mmCIF file of C-alpha atoms in Angstrom:
data_model
loop_
_atom_site.group_PDB
_atom_site.id
_atom_site.type_symbol
_atom_site.label_atom_id
_atom_site.label_comp_id
_atom_site.label_asym_id
_atom_site.label_seq_id
_atom_site.Cartn_x
_atom_site.Cartn_y
_atom_site.Cartn_z
ATOM 1 C CA MET A 1 130.336 72.449 5.669
ATOM 2 C CA ILE A 2 128.386 70.076 7.487
ATOM 3 C CA LYS A 3 125.362 73.063 7.780
ATOM 4 C CA THR A 4 125.519 74.015 4.560
ATOM 5 C CA ILE A 5 125.115 71.425 3.049
ATOM 6 C CA LEU A 6 121.796 70.523 5.638
ATOM 7 C CA ALA A 7 120.691 73.772 4.639
ATOM 8 C CA ILE A 8 120.707 73.278 1.257
ATOM 9 C CA THR A 9 119.267 69.147 1.308
ATOM 10 C CA LEU A 10 116.691 71.304 3.518
ATOM 11 C CA ALA A 11 115.592 73.995 1.363
ATOM 12 C CA LEU A 12 115.531 71.897 -1.686
ATOM 13 C CA PHE A 13 113.046 69.536 -0.187
ATOM 14 C CA CYS A 14 110.733 72.466 1.067
ATOM 15 C CA PHE A 15 111.059 73.485 -2.859
ATOM 16 C CA ALA A 16 110.229 70.188 -4.004
ATOM 17 C CA GLY A 17 107.251 69.655 -1.684
ATOM 18 C CA ALA A 18 106.220 73.489 -2.183
ATOM 19 C CA PHE A 19 106.511 72.363 -6.221
ATOM 20 C CA PHE A 20 104.442 69.636 -5.785
ATOM 21 C CA CYS A 21 101.809 71.082 -3.784
ATOM 22 C CA THR A 22 101.157 73.633 -6.029
ATOM 23 C CA LEU A 23 102.106 71.954 -9.715
ATOM 24 C CA ARG A 24 98.094 71.016 -10.066
ATOM 25 C CA PRO A 25 96.239 73.019 -7.427
ATOM 26 C CA ASP A 26 93.067 72.370 -8.994
ATOM 27 C CA PHE A 27 93.898 68.293 -9.526
ATOM 28 C CA VAL A 28 90.542 66.500 -9.178
ATOM 29 C CA ASN A 29 91.293 62.972 -8.448
ATOM 30 C CA PRO A 30 88.762 61.065 -11.059
ATOM 31 C CA TYR A 31 89.536 57.596 -9.307
ATOM 32 C CA PRO A 32 86.895 56.989 -6.780
ATOM 33 C CA GLY A 33 84.198 58.699 -9.319
ATOM 34 C CA VAL A 34 85.166 55.986 -11.863
ATOM 35 C CA CYS A 35 85.210 53.585 -9.093
ATOM 36 C CA GLU A 36 81.304 54.202 -8.091
ATOM 37 C CA PHE A 37 80.049 55.425 -11.865
ATOM 38 C CA VAL A 38 81.073 51.887 -13.155
ATOM 39 C CA ALA A 39 80.120 49.711 -10.014
ATOM 40 C CA SER A 40 75.829 51.798 -10.559
ATOM 41 C CA LYS A 41 75.521 51.951 -14.130
ATOM 42 C CA ILE A 42 77.246 47.986 -15.147
ATOM 43 C CA TYR A 43 74.498 46.086 -16.184
ATOM 44 C CA ARG A 44 75.352 43.228 -13.633
ATOM 45 C CA SER A 45 74.427 43.683 -10.253
ATOM 46 C CA ASP A 46 76.125 40.995 -8.042
ATOM 47 C CA GLN A 47 79.239 40.599 -5.381
ATOM 48 C CA GLU A 48 81.300 40.587 -8.605
ATOM 49 C CA ILE A 49 81.201 44.474 -8.606
ATOM 50 C CA GLU A 50 81.180 44.943 -5.040
ATOM 51 C CA ASN A 51 84.875 43.030 -5.198
ATOM 52 C CA TRP A 52 86.240 45.230 -7.954
ATOM 53 C CA LYS A 53 84.758 47.986 -6.899
ATOM 54 C CA LYS A 54 87.147 47.776 -3.580
ATOM 55 C CA VAL A 55 90.088 46.570 -5.520
ATOM 56 C CA CYS A 56 89.379 50.417 -7.265
ATOM 57 C CA LEU A 57 89.051 52.536 -4.589
ATOM 58 C CA LYS A 58 92.346 51.071 -3.000
ATOM 59 C CA ARG A 59 94.298 52.002 -6.362
ATOM 60 C CA SER A 60 92.144 55.669 -6.517
ATOM 61 C CA THR A 61 94.668 56.274 -3.507
ATOM 62 C CA LEU A 62 97.498 55.578 -5.185
ATOM 63 C CA VAL A 63 97.345 58.489 -7.146
ATOM 64 C CA LYS A 64 98.673 61.811 -6.566
ATOM 65 C CA SER A 65 98.306 65.235 -7.673
ATOM 66 C CA TRP A 66 101.188 64.946 -9.664
ATOM 67 C CA SER A 67 99.888 61.733 -11.591
ATOM 68 C CA SER A 68 100.515 62.075 -15.339
ATOM 69 C CA LYS A 69 97.540 61.486 -17.308
ATOM 70 C CA ASP A 70 98.430 59.044 -19.176
ATOM 71 C CA LEU A 71 99.861 57.567 -16.271
ATOM 72 C CA ILE A 72 95.698 57.230 -14.699
ATOM 73 C CA THR A 73 94.568 56.480 -17.614
ATOM 74 C CA LYS A 74 96.660 53.087 -18.593
ATOM 75 C CA ASP A 75 96.037 52.340 -14.567
ATOM 76 C CA ILE A 76 92.317 52.690 -15.271
ATOM 77 C CA SER A 77 92.194 50.659 -18.191
ATOM 78 C CA ASN A 78 94.042 48.290 -16.152
ATOM 79 C CA VAL A 79 91.307 48.108 -13.641
ATOM 80 C CA LEU A 80 88.521 47.636 -15.838
ATOM 81 C CA GLN A 81 89.613 44.974 -17.556
ATOM 82 C CA ILE A 82 89.546 42.635 -14.706
ATOM 83 C CA LEU A 83 86.190 42.886 -14.998
ATOM 84 C CA LYS A 84 86.995 41.343 -19.381
ATOM 85 C CA MET A 85 83.682 43.539 -20.151
ATOM 86 C CA SER A 86 83.155 44.521 -23.541
ATOM 87 C CA HIS A 87 82.558 48.045 -24.363
ATOM 88 C CA LEU A 88 83.851 49.181 -20.939
ATOM 89 C CA GLU A 89 86.944 50.896 -22.102
ATOM 90 C CA ILE A 90 88.348 54.566 -21.169
ATOM 91 C CA TYR A 91 89.677 56.281 -24.128
ATOM 92 C CA GLN A 92 92.289 59.397 -25.029
ATOM 93 C CA PRO A 93 90.401 62.525 -27.122
ATOM 94 C CA ARG A 94 92.950 60.567 -30.349
ATOM 95 C CA GLU A 95 90.952 57.411 -30.176
ATOM 96 C CA THR A 96 87.672 59.215 -29.541
ATOM 97 C CA GLN A 97 88.840 60.869 -32.845
ATOM 98 C CA SER A 98 89.379 57.470 -34.894
ATOM 99 C CA ILE A 99 86.227 55.637 -33.794
ATOM 100 C CA TRP A 100 83.366 58.553 -34.344
ATOM 101 C CA ARG A 101 84.789 60.697 -36.612
ATOM 102 C CA GLY A 102 86.876 58.210 -38.759
ATOM 103 C CA ILE A 103 89.953 61.175 -37.749
ATOM 104 C CA ALA A 104 93.377 59.103 -37.027
ATOM 105 C CA GLN A 105 96.987 59.343 -37.116
ATOM 106 C CA GLU A 106 97.924 56.725 -38.917
ATOM 107 C CA THR A 107 99.900 55.278 -42.018
ATOM 108 C CA GLY A 108 96.468 54.272 -43.814
ATOM 109 C CA ILE A 109 97.510 50.795 -43.604
ATOM 110 C CA GLU A 110 94.188 48.258 -43.827
ATOM 111 C CA SER A 111 95.829 44.525 -43.590
ATOM 112 C CA GLU A 112 94.479 41.000 -42.656
ATOM 113 C CA TYR A 113 95.989 37.522 -42.356
ATOM 114 C CA VAL A 114 95.585 35.880 -45.461
ATOM 115 C CA ASP A 115 97.203 32.051 -45.394
ATOM 116 C CA GLY A 116 100.143 33.438 -42.681
ATOM 117 C CA GLU A 117 100.561 36.347 -44.536
ATOM 118 C CA LEU A 118 99.684 40.099 -43.560
ATOM 119 C CA VAL A 119 98.420 40.780 -47.091
ATOM 120 C CA VAL A 120 97.513 44.705 -48.077
ATOM 121 C CA PHE A 121 93.338 44.557 -48.486
ATOM 122 C CA LYS A 122 92.435 48.648 -48.295
ATOM 123 C CA VAL A 123 95.128 51.789 -48.999
ATOM 124 C CA HIS A 124 93.394 55.193 -47.718
ATOM 125 C CA PRO A 125 92.813 57.693 -50.637
ATOM 126 C CA GLY A 126 95.673 61.007 -49.602
ATOM 127 C CA SER A 127 97.384 58.698 -46.735
ATOM 128 C CA PRO A 128 101.011 57.890 -46.169
ATOM 129 C CA SER A 129 100.633 54.303 -47.566
ATOM 130 C CA ALA A 130 99.009 55.527 -50.841
ATOM 131 C CA GLU A 131 101.855 58.308 -51.559
ATOM 132 C CA ALA A 132 104.263 55.388 -50.898
ATOM 133 C CA GLY A 133 102.746 53.344 -53.546
ATOM 134 C CA LEU A 134 100.984 50.554 -51.782
ATOM 135 C CA ARG A 135 98.516 48.186 -53.432
ATOM 136 C CA TYR A 136 95.460 46.387 -52.729
ATOM 137 C CA GLY A 137 97.223 42.488 -52.329
ATOM 138 C CA ASP A 138 101.077 43.468 -51.607
ATOM 139 C CA VAL A 139 102.489 41.539 -48.982
ATOM 140 C CA LEU A 140 103.496 42.415 -45.742
ATOM 141 C CA VAL A 141 107.152 41.339 -44.807
ATOM 142 C CA SER A 142 109.034 43.445 -41.871
ATOM 143 C CA LEU A 143 108.196 46.693 -40.153
ATOM 144 C CA ASN A 144 111.360 48.218 -38.302
ATOM 145 C CA LYS A 145 113.068 44.938 -38.973
ATOM 146 C CA GLU A 146 110.670 43.336 -36.969
ATOM 147 C CA TYR A 147 106.954 41.015 -38.179
ATOM 148 C CA PRO A 148 104.280 43.449 -39.103
ATOM 149 C CA ASN A 149 100.805 42.807 -37.575
ATOM 150 C CA PRO A 150 97.907 44.556 -38.878
ATOM 151 C CA TRP A 151 97.647 47.021 -35.424
ATOM 152 C CA ARG A 152 101.493 47.928 -35.820
ATOM 153 C CA VAL A 153 101.503 48.618 -39.642
ATOM 154 C CA LYS A 154 97.932 50.956 -39.022
ATOM 155 C CA ASP A 155 99.832 53.438 -36.721
ATOM 156 C CA THR A 156 103.846 52.998 -36.779
ATOM 157 C CA ALA A 157 106.354 54.884 -38.256
ATOM 158 C CA GLY A 158 109.356 53.525 -40.104
ATOM 159 C CA ASN A 159 111.217 51.163 -42.646
ATOM 160 C CA LEU A 160 108.178 49.071 -44.048
ATOM 161 C CA VAL A 161 109.160 46.363 -46.294
ATOM 162 C CA TYR A 162 106.249 44.544 -48.819
ATOM 163 C CA ARG A 163 107.002 41.730 -51.459
ATOM 164 C CA ARG A 164 104.817 42.380 -55.052
ATOM 165 C CA ASN A 165 104.764 39.729 -58.468
ATOM 166 C CA GLY A 166 107.249 38.263 -55.984
ATOM 167 C CA LYS A 167 110.392 41.535 -55.765
ATOM 168 C CA GLU A 168 110.849 42.743 -51.883
ATOM 169 C CA ILE A 169 109.982 46.596 -52.237
ATOM 170 C CA SER A 170 111.153 48.990 -49.025
ATOM 171 C CA VAL A 171 110.170 52.078 -48.256
ATOM 172 C CA HIS A 172 109.993 54.324 -45.638
ATOM 173 C CA LEU A 173 106.167 54.533 -44.103
ATOM 174 C CA LYS A 174 105.640 58.293 -42.245
ATOM 175 C CA THR A 175 101.902 58.960 -40.370
ATOM 176 C CA HIS A 176 100.038 61.814 -40.625
ATOM 177 C CA GLU A 177 96.460 62.804 -39.641
ATOM 178 C CA ILE A 178 94.233 61.185 -42.130
ATOM 179 C CA LYS A 179 89.933 60.986 -42.708
ATOM 180 C CA ARG A 180 89.082 57.516 -42.992
ATOM 181 C CA LYS A 181 86.827 57.260 -45.911
ATOM 182 C CA GLU A 182 83.503 55.299 -44.327
ATOM 183 C CA ASN A 183 80.894 55.749 -46.863
ATOM 184 C CA VAL A 184 79.368 52.562 -48.414
ATOM 185 C CA GLU A 185 80.818 51.715 -51.439
ATOM 186 C CA ILE A 186 78.944 49.883 -54.338
ATOM 187 C CA ASN A 187 80.926 48.377 -57.016
ATOM 188 C CA LYS A 188 79.864 45.924 -59.765
ATOM 189 C CA LEU A 189 82.019 43.311 -60.104
ATOM 190 C CA ASN A 190 80.579 41.425 -63.709
ATOM 191 C CA THR A 191 77.361 41.500 -64.941
ATOM 192 C CA SER A 192 75.512 39.435 -61.916
ATOM 193 C CA VAL A 193 77.327 40.191 -59.114
ATOM 194 C CA TRP A 194 77.368 43.261 -56.990
ATOM 195 C CA GLN A 195 79.226 44.043 -53.931
ATOM 196 C CA ILE A 196 78.517 46.978 -51.352
ATOM 197 C CA ARG A 197 81.279 47.360 -48.808
ATOM 198 C CA VAL A 198 79.753 49.192 -45.578
ATOM 199 C CA PRO A 199 83.048 50.002 -43.235
ATOM 200 C CA SER A 200 81.032 51.851 -40.739
ATOM 201 C CA PHE A 201 77.263 52.223 -39.552
ATOM 202 C CA ARG A 202 78.251 55.950 -38.075
ATOM 203 C CA ARG A 203 74.837 58.129 -38.586
ATOM 204 C CA GLU A 204 76.602 60.014 -41.343
ATOM 205 C CA PHE A 205 76.686 58.245 -43.916
ATOM 206 C CA PHE A 206 72.902 56.999 -43.487
ATOM 207 C CA GLU A 207 71.238 60.188 -43.924
ATOM 208 C CA LYS A 208 70.128 59.154 -47.294
ATOM 209 C CA ASN A 209 69.547 55.380 -48.092
ATOM 210 C CA PRO A 210 72.842 55.123 -50.122
ATOM 211 C CA ILE A 211 72.061 52.527 -52.199
ATOM 212 C CA ASP A 212 69.286 54.566 -54.188
ATOM 213 C CA PRO A 213 71.290 55.710 -56.915
ATOM 214 C CA TYR A 214 72.023 51.954 -57.354
ATOM 215 C CA PHE A 215 68.756 50.725 -57.277
ATOM 216 C CA SER A 216 68.028 49.755 -60.505
ATOM 217 C CA GLU A 217 71.093 48.198 -61.643
ATOM 218 C CA LEU A 218 70.901 46.144 -58.209
ATOM 219 C CA GLN A 219 67.291 44.924 -58.807
ATOM 220 C CA LYS A 220 69.214 42.996 -62.090
ATOM 221 C CA ALA A 221 72.009 41.542 -59.870
ATOM 222 C CA LYS A 222 72.107 37.125 -59.219
ATOM 223 C CA LEU A 223 73.946 37.789 -55.958
ATOM 224 C CA ILE A 224 74.624 40.767 -53.591
ATOM 225 C CA ILE A 225 78.398 40.551 -51.578
ATOM 226 C CA VAL A 226 77.655 42.890 -48.505
ATOM 227 C CA ASP A 227 80.945 42.699 -47.353
ATOM 228 C CA LEU A 228 81.139 44.081 -43.533
ATOM 229 C CA ARG A 229 84.606 43.852 -42.889
ATOM 230 C CA GLY A 230 86.365 45.961 -40.080
ATOM 231 C CA ASN A 231 82.966 47.566 -39.463
ATOM 232 C CA GLN A 232 82.751 48.548 -35.498
ATOM 233 C CA GLY A 233 78.917 49.591 -35.734
ATOM 234 C CA GLY A 234 77.715 52.381 -34.783
ATOM 235 C CA ASN A 235 74.127 53.465 -35.019
ATOM 236 C CA PHE A 236 71.313 50.609 -34.685
ATOM 237 C CA VAL A 237 68.941 53.126 -36.792
ATOM 238 C CA ALA A 238 71.811 53.475 -39.706
ATOM 239 C CA GLY A 239 72.083 49.244 -39.570
ATOM 240 C CA LEU A 240 67.940 48.858 -39.980
ATOM 241 C CA ARG A 241 67.508 51.317 -42.785
ATOM 242 C CA PHE A 242 70.391 49.251 -44.430
ATOM 243 C CA LEU A 243 69.038 45.816 -43.863
ATOM 244 C CA SER A 244 65.581 47.372 -45.198
ATOM 245 C CA ASN A 245 66.680 47.371 -48.302
ATOM 246 C CA PHE A 246 66.859 43.640 -48.459
ATOM 247 C CA ILE A 247 64.003 42.538 -46.008
ATOM 248 C CA CYS A 248 61.249 43.723 -47.922
ATOM 249 C CA ASP A 249 58.436 43.808 -45.197
ATOM 250 C CA VAL A 250 58.590 45.467 -40.998
ATOM 251 C CA GLN A 251 60.181 42.495 -39.076
ATOM 252 C CA GLU A 252 61.445 42.415 -35.736
ATOM 253 C CA ILE A 253 64.915 41.721 -35.671
ATOM 254 C CA GLY A 254 65.763 41.656 -32.174
ATOM 255 C CA ARG A 255 65.469 43.749 -29.206
ATOM 256 C CA LEU A 256 67.654 45.786 -26.915
ATOM 257 C CA VAL A 257 67.096 44.476 -23.173
ATOM 258 C CA ARG A 258 68.323 46.317 -19.649
ATOM 259 C CA PRO A 259 68.131 43.653 -16.841
ATOM 260 C CA ARG A 260 68.291 46.400 -14.401
ATOM 261 C CA ASP A 261 65.330 47.678 -15.501
ATOM 262 C CA THR A 262 62.547 44.597 -13.822
ATOM 263 C CA THR A 263 59.153 46.457 -15.297
ATOM 264 C CA ASP A 264 57.816 45.382 -18.628
ATOM 265 C CA SER A 265 57.944 48.183 -20.390
ATOM 266 C CA VAL A 266 58.616 47.414 -24.340
ATOM 267 C CA ALA A 267 58.822 50.327 -26.880
ATOM 268 C CA VAL A 268 59.657 49.822 -30.657
ATOM 269 C CA ILE A 269 62.964 52.263 -31.377
ATOM 270 C CA PRO A 270 61.772 55.590 -33.219
ATOM 271 C CA GLU A 271 63.209 56.570 -36.426
ATOM 272 C CA ASN A 272 65.636 58.176 -35.387
ATOM 273 C CA LEU A 273 69.291 58.417 -36.351
ATOM 274 C CA ASP A 274 70.266 61.523 -33.463
ATOM 275 C CA ASP A 275 72.374 59.116 -31.313
ATOM 276 C CA LEU A 276 71.450 60.879 -27.517
ATOM 277 C CA GLU A 277 67.801 60.624 -28.725
ATOM 278 C CA GLN A 278 68.239 56.435 -28.806
ATOM 279 C CA LEU A 279 69.961 56.645 -25.856
ATOM 280 C CA ALA A 280 67.101 58.345 -23.741
ATOM 281 C CA ALA A 281 64.072 56.287 -25.375
ATOM 282 C CA LEU A 282 65.961 53.284 -24.404
ATOM 283 C CA ASP A 283 66.654 54.833 -21.150
ATOM 284 C CA GLN A 284 62.127 54.775 -20.416
ATOM 285 C CA VAL A 285 62.046 51.100 -21.233
ATOM 286 C CA HIS A 286 62.694 47.346 -19.896
ATOM 287 C CA ALA A 287 63.487 46.232 -23.265
ATOM 288 C CA MET A 288 63.767 48.092 -27.402
ATOM 289 C CA ILE A 289 62.256 46.325 -30.218
ATOM 290 C CA LEU A 290 64.677 46.895 -33.099
ATOM 291 C CA LYS A 291 62.118 46.486 -36.507
ATOM 292 C CA THR A 292 63.256 47.190 -40.287
ATOM 293 C CA TYR A 293 60.678 49.531 -41.901
ATOM 294 C CA ALA A 294 58.357 49.538 -44.788
ATOM 295 C CA THR A 295 59.580 50.489 -48.161
ATOM 296 C CA LYS A 296 58.331 49.876 -51.616
ATOM 297 C CA LYS A 297 61.864 49.207 -53.285
ATOM 298 C CA CYS A 298 62.976 45.804 -52.237
ATOM 299 C CA LEU A 299 66.317 44.208 -53.536
ATOM 300 C CA ASN A 300 65.667 40.052 -53.596
ATOM 301 C CA ALA A 301 68.769 39.356 -55.101
ATOM 302 C CA LYS A 302 70.536 36.183 -53.646
ATOM 303 C CA ILE A 303 73.330 37.430 -50.215
ATOM 304 C CA LYS A 304 76.419 36.647 -48.774
ATOM 305 C CA VAL A 305 77.813 38.714 -46.272
ATOM 306 C CA LEU A 306 81.755 38.614 -45.597
ATOM 307 C CA THR A 307 82.739 38.901 -41.939
ATOM 308 C CA ASP A 308 86.135 39.346 -39.842
ATOM 309 C CA ALA A 309 87.263 40.200 -35.856
ATOM 310 C CA LYS A 310 86.865 43.781 -36.408
ATOM 311 C CA THR A 311 82.808 43.310 -37.716
ATOM 312 C CA ALA A 312 81.519 44.438 -33.840
ATOM 313 C CA SER A 313 77.987 45.939 -32.643
ATOM 314 C CA VAL A 314 74.976 46.935 -35.095
ATOM 315 C CA ALA A 315 77.309 45.246 -37.621
ATOM 316 C CA GLU A 316 77.061 42.071 -35.732
ATOM 317 C CA LEU A 317 72.863 42.324 -36.194
ATOM 318 C CA VAL A 318 72.471 43.193 -39.321
ATOM 319 C CA ALA A 319 74.951 40.207 -40.384
ATOM 320 C CA GLN A 320 72.661 38.003 -38.009
ATOM 321 C CA ALA A 321 69.800 39.576 -39.583
ATOM 322 C CA PHE A 322 70.634 38.675 -43.177
ATOM 323 C CA LYS A 323 71.784 35.220 -41.623
ATOM 324 C CA GLU A 324 68.079 34.370 -40.231
ATOM 325 C CA MET A 325 65.912 36.610 -42.523
ATOM 326 C CA ARG A 326 67.721 36.040 -45.916
ATOM 327 C CA GLN A 327 69.433 32.585 -45.422
ATOM 328 C CA ALA A 328 72.718 34.791 -46.223
ATOM 329 C CA PRO A 329 76.284 33.015 -45.435
ATOM 330 C CA LEU A 330 78.660 34.164 -43.565
ATOM 331 C CA LEU A 331 81.839 34.271 -44.933
ATOM 332 C CA GLY A 332 85.258 35.373 -43.639
ATOM 333 C CA SER A 333 86.584 35.219 -39.816
ATOM 334 C CA THR A 334 85.012 35.381 -36.229
ATOM 335 C CA SER A 335 83.737 38.277 -35.650
ATOM 336 C CA SER A 336 84.567 40.243 -32.249
ATOM 337 C CA GLY A 337 80.971 39.337 -30.481
ATOM 338 C CA GLN A 338 80.263 42.749 -28.955
ATOM 339 C CA LEU A 339 76.829 43.488 -29.447
ATOM 340 C CA LEU A 340 76.224 46.194 -26.220
ATOM 341 C CA VAL A 341 74.709 49.407 -26.454
ATOM 342 C CA GLY A 342 77.759 51.454 -26.286
ATOM 343 C CA VAL A 343 77.264 54.911 -23.673
ATOM 344 C CA TRP A 344 80.193 57.560 -23.389
ATOM 345 C CA TYR A 345 80.857 59.404 -20.530
ATOM 346 C CA PRO A 346 83.246 62.140 -20.907
ATOM 347 C CA MET A 347 86.081 62.217 -17.972
ATOM 348 C CA ASP A 348 86.742 65.551 -17.770
ATOM 349 C CA GLU A 349 89.162 66.012 -15.044
ATOM 350 C CA LEU A 350 91.073 64.228 -17.686
ATOM 351 C CA GLY A 351 90.591 66.387 -20.657
#
């Protein structure tokens, strides 16, 4: 009897070993490549990076052929965070779609804290939140019986309680794949005040000048509010094209600098919306000058700019240019502070 049990146990061990060894025969551990790549590409070159690389390579030895992709991704993310470097992150395909195509599995709610309360400031058309009847200005009270925050209400389904006109309303909120409307929106608030909301500087929204159809009316405005809240940036040329509507001659806005390049080579960024060509041009010089473009039409109204904690990258460059060159006050909350050139590299091993 004991021999039979031992034989069965041994057989199970052999089966388990064979199963795990053949489970992913084409498995390639992506971890060491990430360690080497970050250490060679990151803009600093010092002892801190060398120390980090040792930690990274040590963590990479813990990966097995049966380790799940989600577990590997999470662990790489944790190691990257040690460097506390903006833009140094690893994304799942669904997150990439959300950032670059505006497609995500979401409720469709955009919200912010106002005086300690979470307030809806946008409901995306056709989204589950729009179908549930939520509106701009609703106060979010709870989500699944917990205190809500902007991130959870954006992508978490469940029982949502919100307050409108002093009355609490409960709805069951779903999530589904939505394509967010992130094109430039121009609204007339009254006879002399206009709002230009710019949710993104993704290149597809600036193939044509979005302000052109409204130009004659905007020229009559006394105040133009440029709303950059929630704008996580995008294309540098798109940002410069937008600024050129308000800065009436060609001016240098700033420079993109590559600290690892020790030459004194300098060039002006070409007016080309292609992201890859912009990066290729930057890769040839130490500094790339960002300039606005010559235009026959220019808006001279007083400018005010709205920002929040999600305003990042190119949107911050635009906000700063308005502040310095048009003396526009920046209103709202502090922006994210992430004005770096983000380069995306695929990780084929993780899909």
